[in-house]
Amino acid sequence: MRMVVIGLGYLGATHAACMAELGHDVLGIEIIAEKRELLAKGEVPFYEPGLPELLERHIQTGKLAVSGSYQEAAEFADVFFIAVGTPQKKGEYSADLRYVDAAIDELVPLLKRDALILGKSTVPVGTAQRLAERVAELRPDIQVEVAWNPEFLREGFAVKDTLHPDRLVLGVFSGGTAEQVVRDVYEAILNEGTPLIVTDPPSSELVKTSANAFLATKISFINAIAEVCDAAGADIKAIADAIGYDARIGRKFLNAGLGFGGGCLPKDIRAFMARAGELGAAEALSFLREVDNVNMRRRTRMVELAREVCGGSLLGSRVAVLGSAFKPESDDVRDSPALNVAGQMQLQGASVTVYDPKAMENSRRIFPTLDYAASALEACVDADAVMILTEWNEFISLDPARVAAVTRKNVVIDGRMCLNQTEWVRHGWVYRV
Ligand code: UGA
């Protein structure tokens, strides 16, 4: 099938390449020329394991092409996926829908025939309805159906999550063709037994926001218990393991530590609260404010812990920060807890040296004043404290003896509770979480 994917960021580039992998003919539309040029050469402008290979292969087979022209898009196909970003508005909690609106306003006037627009971006409930009305207003002469098909991929596992998702969700208005088209698009995935939940557009929008709100809540729940553990002298890891064996609870997303960041969970829970407020249901989601508060307290607490191990003041201390991406297997530093902590410590007078296996360039761009090292060991030279703030395997497998040979003091703060504590303590380290 021929299809267009509008917006080639994390979501769109992955979706476009994966649709080509499923055998479709895909045209990706990206308005940023620099990004487009890289993608057209088969290069991915961010780190996502497995994606460069897929993209390059399908650029070469001709199954995937990249363009900046909506005119070309309108001529190419009758099925359009919207995969543009919906960031948090500056100074507000709500989602900024300008890119979604722009995609509709650019594309729809150019359409030649009846068409189906499938939204993938994470949007506030009610957006599909609003867009359907806008589309009908723009083109009363043809049938342009709008449906929502939210995406649940995780960065770092984006290709796998797109080709082998847990479930597919589709929100349709009655009387359209969207369900049949979607069944054809995802035929190979459905043949693996993947469930397809067909519902109405507002429910499909809420599936996505609820899923992210639940995940954020799970992380903040365990971090709230971690706060109690600190006060009571209890072991949060043992608690997570023990409650995680209950199948109703599950062990996943119960890793306590520095908390959640990234381009999705933080802004999605805020946009969800804002939307509930607009709908007069603010009270229903008031607990998400606490989820956000618990999460932000993790960052403050990490800075306090660093100050404590540095003798009560960070002024003049040297701190090695290992990890700046918001999670491992990603170079994404959007709302990264690690970089946030690094920045706060520097503001309090510490000399902070950062190393991350993949996120150095992105980190430098947003925090040019921090020091950056070429390796984990180099970052640790003369350090008064070593902080593991993203749980990359490279850090989990660090040799505590080798690190101890270069630091000034042997104090390690395991911000992601990922190190082998016994091993580090055996090599003379003071281990703190
Ligand atoms: C998240 C969701 O997991 C995806 O299902 C969703 O599709 C995506 O947002 C999105 O809306 O596009 P992602 O942002 O890639 O995916 O990252 P996660 O794996 O969810 O991790 C988010 C943050 O939570 C990271 O900072 C991670 O370090 C933190 N985390 C995760 C914890 O602190 N503890 C845990 O136990 C798990």
PDB file of C-alpha atoms and ligand atoms in Angstrom, residues 10-11 48 120 122 150-158 161 166-167 208 211-212 215-216 218-220 222-223 251-268 295 299 325-328 330 332 334-338 389-391 415-416, ligand 1:
ATOM      1  CA  TYR A  10      11.650   9.681  16.648  1.00  0.00           C
ATOM      2  CA  LEU A  11       8.105   8.531  16.019  1.00  0.00           C
ATOM      3  CA  GLU A  48      17.970   4.459  17.938  1.00  0.00           C
ATOM      4  CA  LYS A 120      -0.232   8.862  15.597  1.00  0.00           C
ATOM      5  CA  THR A 122       0.035  11.948  21.351  1.00  0.00           C
ATOM      6  CA  PRO A 150      -1.792   6.079  18.875  1.00  0.00           C
ATOM      7  CA  GLU A 151       1.761   4.827  19.155  1.00  0.00           C
ATOM      8  CA  PHE A 152       3.270   3.161  22.223  1.00  0.00           C
ATOM      9  CA  LEU A 153       6.911   2.736  21.179  1.00  0.00           C
ATOM     10  CA  ARG A 154       9.714   3.226  23.656  1.00  0.00           C
ATOM     11  CA  GLU A 155      12.894   4.986  22.626  1.00  0.00           C
ATOM     12  CA  GLY A 156      15.676   2.447  22.488  1.00  0.00           C
ATOM     13  CA  PHE A 157      13.210  -0.263  21.396  1.00  0.00           C
ATOM     14  CA  ALA A 158      11.365   1.750  18.770  1.00  0.00           C
ATOM     15  CA  ASP A 161       7.870  -1.935  19.448  1.00  0.00           C
ATOM     16  CA  ASP A 166       1.741  -5.351  22.438  1.00  0.00           C
ATOM     17  CA  ARG A 167      -1.447  -4.033  20.888  1.00  0.00           C
ATOM     18  CA  LYS A 208      -2.340   6.727  25.078  1.00  0.00           C
ATOM     19  CA  ALA A 211      -0.929   4.478  29.549  1.00  0.00           C
ATOM     20  CA  ASN A 212       1.780   7.110  30.031  1.00  0.00           C
ATOM     21  CA  LEU A 215       3.642   4.341  33.878  1.00  0.00           C
ATOM     22  CA  ALA A 216       4.616   7.682  35.431  1.00  0.00           C
ATOM     23  CA  LYS A 218       4.105   3.497  38.885  1.00  0.00           C
ATOM     24  CA  ILE A 219       7.579   5.061  38.873  1.00  0.00           C
ATOM     25  CA  SER A 220       6.595   7.805  41.314  1.00  0.00           C
ATOM     26  CA  ILE A 222       8.066   3.307  44.019  1.00  0.00           C
ATOM     27  CA  ASN A 223      10.052   6.534  44.427  1.00  0.00           C
ATOM     28  CA  ARG A 251       8.166  -5.794  38.575  1.00  0.00           C
ATOM     29  CA  LYS A 252       8.451  -3.602  35.462  1.00  0.00           C
ATOM     30  CA  PHE A 253       8.633   0.167  35.980  1.00  0.00           C
ATOM     31  CA  LEU A 254       9.327  -0.284  39.679  1.00  0.00           C
ATOM     32  CA  ASN A 255      12.966   0.780  39.466  1.00  0.00           C
ATOM     33  CA  ALA A 256      13.435   3.485  42.048  1.00  0.00           C
ATOM     34  CA  GLY A 257      16.099   6.142  41.597  1.00  0.00           C
ATOM     35  CA  LEU A 258      16.335   9.436  39.796  1.00  0.00           C
ATOM     36  CA  GLY A 259      12.857   9.180  38.286  1.00  0.00           C
ATOM     37  CA  PHE A 260      11.404   9.710  34.862  1.00  0.00           C
ATOM     38  CA  GLY A 261      12.278  12.230  32.184  1.00  0.00           C
ATOM     39  CA  GLY A 262      12.335  12.365  28.411  1.00  0.00           C
ATOM     40  CA  GLY A 263      10.119  13.846  25.753  1.00  0.00           C
ATOM     41  CA  CYS A 264       6.998  11.904  26.742  1.00  0.00           C
ATOM     42  CA  LEU A 265       6.079  11.024  30.346  1.00  0.00           C
ATOM     43  CA  PRO A 266       6.678  14.457  31.970  1.00  0.00           C
ATOM     44  CA  LYS A 267       4.922  16.502  29.296  1.00  0.00           C
ATOM     45  CA  ASP A 268       2.162  13.944  28.800  1.00  0.00           C
ATOM     46  CA  ASN A 295       9.474  12.812  40.488  1.00  0.00           C
ATOM     47  CA  ARG A 299      16.361  15.343  41.338  1.00  0.00           C
ATOM     48  CA  ALA A 325      20.611  10.729  28.405  1.00  0.00           C
ATOM     49  CA  PHE A 326      17.146  10.455  29.984  1.00  0.00           C
ATOM     50  CA  LYS A 327      17.559   6.672  29.834  1.00  0.00           C
ATOM     51  CA  PRO A 328      20.042   4.159  28.405  1.00  0.00           C
ATOM     52  CA  SER A 330      19.020   6.730  23.819  1.00  0.00           C
ATOM     53  CA  ASP A 332      17.705  11.957  24.000  1.00  0.00           C
ATOM     54  CA  ARG A 334      14.872  16.207  26.642  1.00  0.00           C
ATOM     55  CA  ASP A 335      13.972  16.782  30.303  1.00  0.00           C
ATOM     56  CA  SER A 336      16.795  14.457  31.279  1.00  0.00           C
ATOM     57  CA  PRO A 337      16.949  13.999  35.071  1.00  0.00           C
ATOM     58  CA  ALA A 338      20.713  13.374  34.778  1.00  0.00           C
ATOM     59  CA  LEU A 389      22.711   8.990  36.622  1.00  0.00           C
ATOM     60  CA  THR A 390      21.805   6.876  33.550  1.00  0.00           C
ATOM     61  CA  GLU A 391      22.084   3.091  33.788  1.00  0.00           C
ATOM     62  CA  GLY A 415      21.325   7.274  41.110  1.00  0.00           C
ATOM     63  CA  ARG A 416      19.766   4.412  39.177  1.00  0.00           C
TER      64      ARG A 416
HETATM   65  C1  UGA B   1       7.392   6.232  27.096  1.00  0.00           C
HETATM   66  C2  UGA B   1       6.474   5.006  27.203  1.00  0.00           C
HETATM   67  O1  UGA B   1       7.134   3.966  27.930  1.00  0.00           O
HETATM   68  C3  UGA B   1       6.098   4.492  25.807  1.00  0.00           C
HETATM   69  O2  UGA B   1       5.193   3.416  25.921  1.00  0.00           O
HETATM   70  C4  UGA B   1       5.465   5.644  25.037  1.00  0.00           C
HETATM   71  O3  UGA B   1       5.131   5.253  23.719  1.00  0.00           O
HETATM   72  C5  UGA B   1       6.451   6.800  24.956  1.00  0.00           C
HETATM   73  O4  UGA B   1       6.777   7.225  26.294  1.00  0.00           O
HETATM   74  C6  UGA B   1       5.799   7.917  24.206  1.00  0.00           C
HETATM   75  O5  UGA B   1       4.822   8.488  24.715  1.00  0.00           O
HETATM   76  O6  UGA B   1       6.164   8.174  23.045  1.00  0.00           O
HETATM   77  P1  UGA B   1      10.027   6.529  26.640  1.00  0.00           P
HETATM   78  O7  UGA B   1       9.811   7.993  26.866  1.00  0.00           O
HETATM   79  O8  UGA B   1      10.824   6.081  25.477  1.00  0.00           O
HETATM   80  O9  UGA B   1       8.599   5.780  26.498  1.00  0.00           O
HETATM   81  O10 UGA B   1      10.735   5.991  27.951  1.00  0.00           O
HETATM   82  P2  UGA B   1      10.417   4.959  29.131  1.00  0.00           P
HETATM   83  O11 UGA B   1      11.085   3.690  28.857  1.00  0.00           O
HETATM   84  O12 UGA B   1       8.966   4.944  29.442  1.00  0.00           O
HETATM   85  O13 UGA B   1      11.197   5.667  30.328  1.00  0.00           O
HETATM   86  C7  UGA B   1      10.772   6.968  30.767  1.00  0.00           C
HETATM   87  C8  UGA B   1      11.573   7.423  31.941  1.00  0.00           C
HETATM   88  O14 UGA B   1      11.236   6.660  33.101  1.00  0.00           O
HETATM   89  C9  UGA B   1      13.100   7.300  31.807  1.00  0.00           C
HETATM   90  O15 UGA B   1      13.689   8.487  32.276  1.00  0.00           O
HETATM   91  C10 UGA B   1      13.459   6.121  32.686  1.00  0.00           C
HETATM   92  O16 UGA B   1      14.749   6.222  33.209  1.00  0.00           O
HETATM   93  C11 UGA B   1      12.404   6.236  33.775  1.00  0.00           C
HETATM   94  N1  UGA B   1      12.123   4.969  34.485  1.00  0.00           N
HETATM   95  C12 UGA B   1      11.600   3.906  33.812  1.00  0.00           C
HETATM   96  C13 UGA B   1      12.361   4.877  35.854  1.00  0.00           C
HETATM   97  O17 UGA B   1      12.832   5.833  36.483  1.00  0.00           O
HETATM   98  N2  UGA B   1      12.078   3.710  36.498  1.00  0.00           N
HETATM   99  C14 UGA B   1      11.562   2.629  35.852  1.00  0.00           C
HETATM  100  O18 UGA B   1      11.316   1.596  36.510  1.00  0.00           O
HETATM  101  C15 UGA B   1      11.325   2.735  34.477  1.00  0.00           C
END
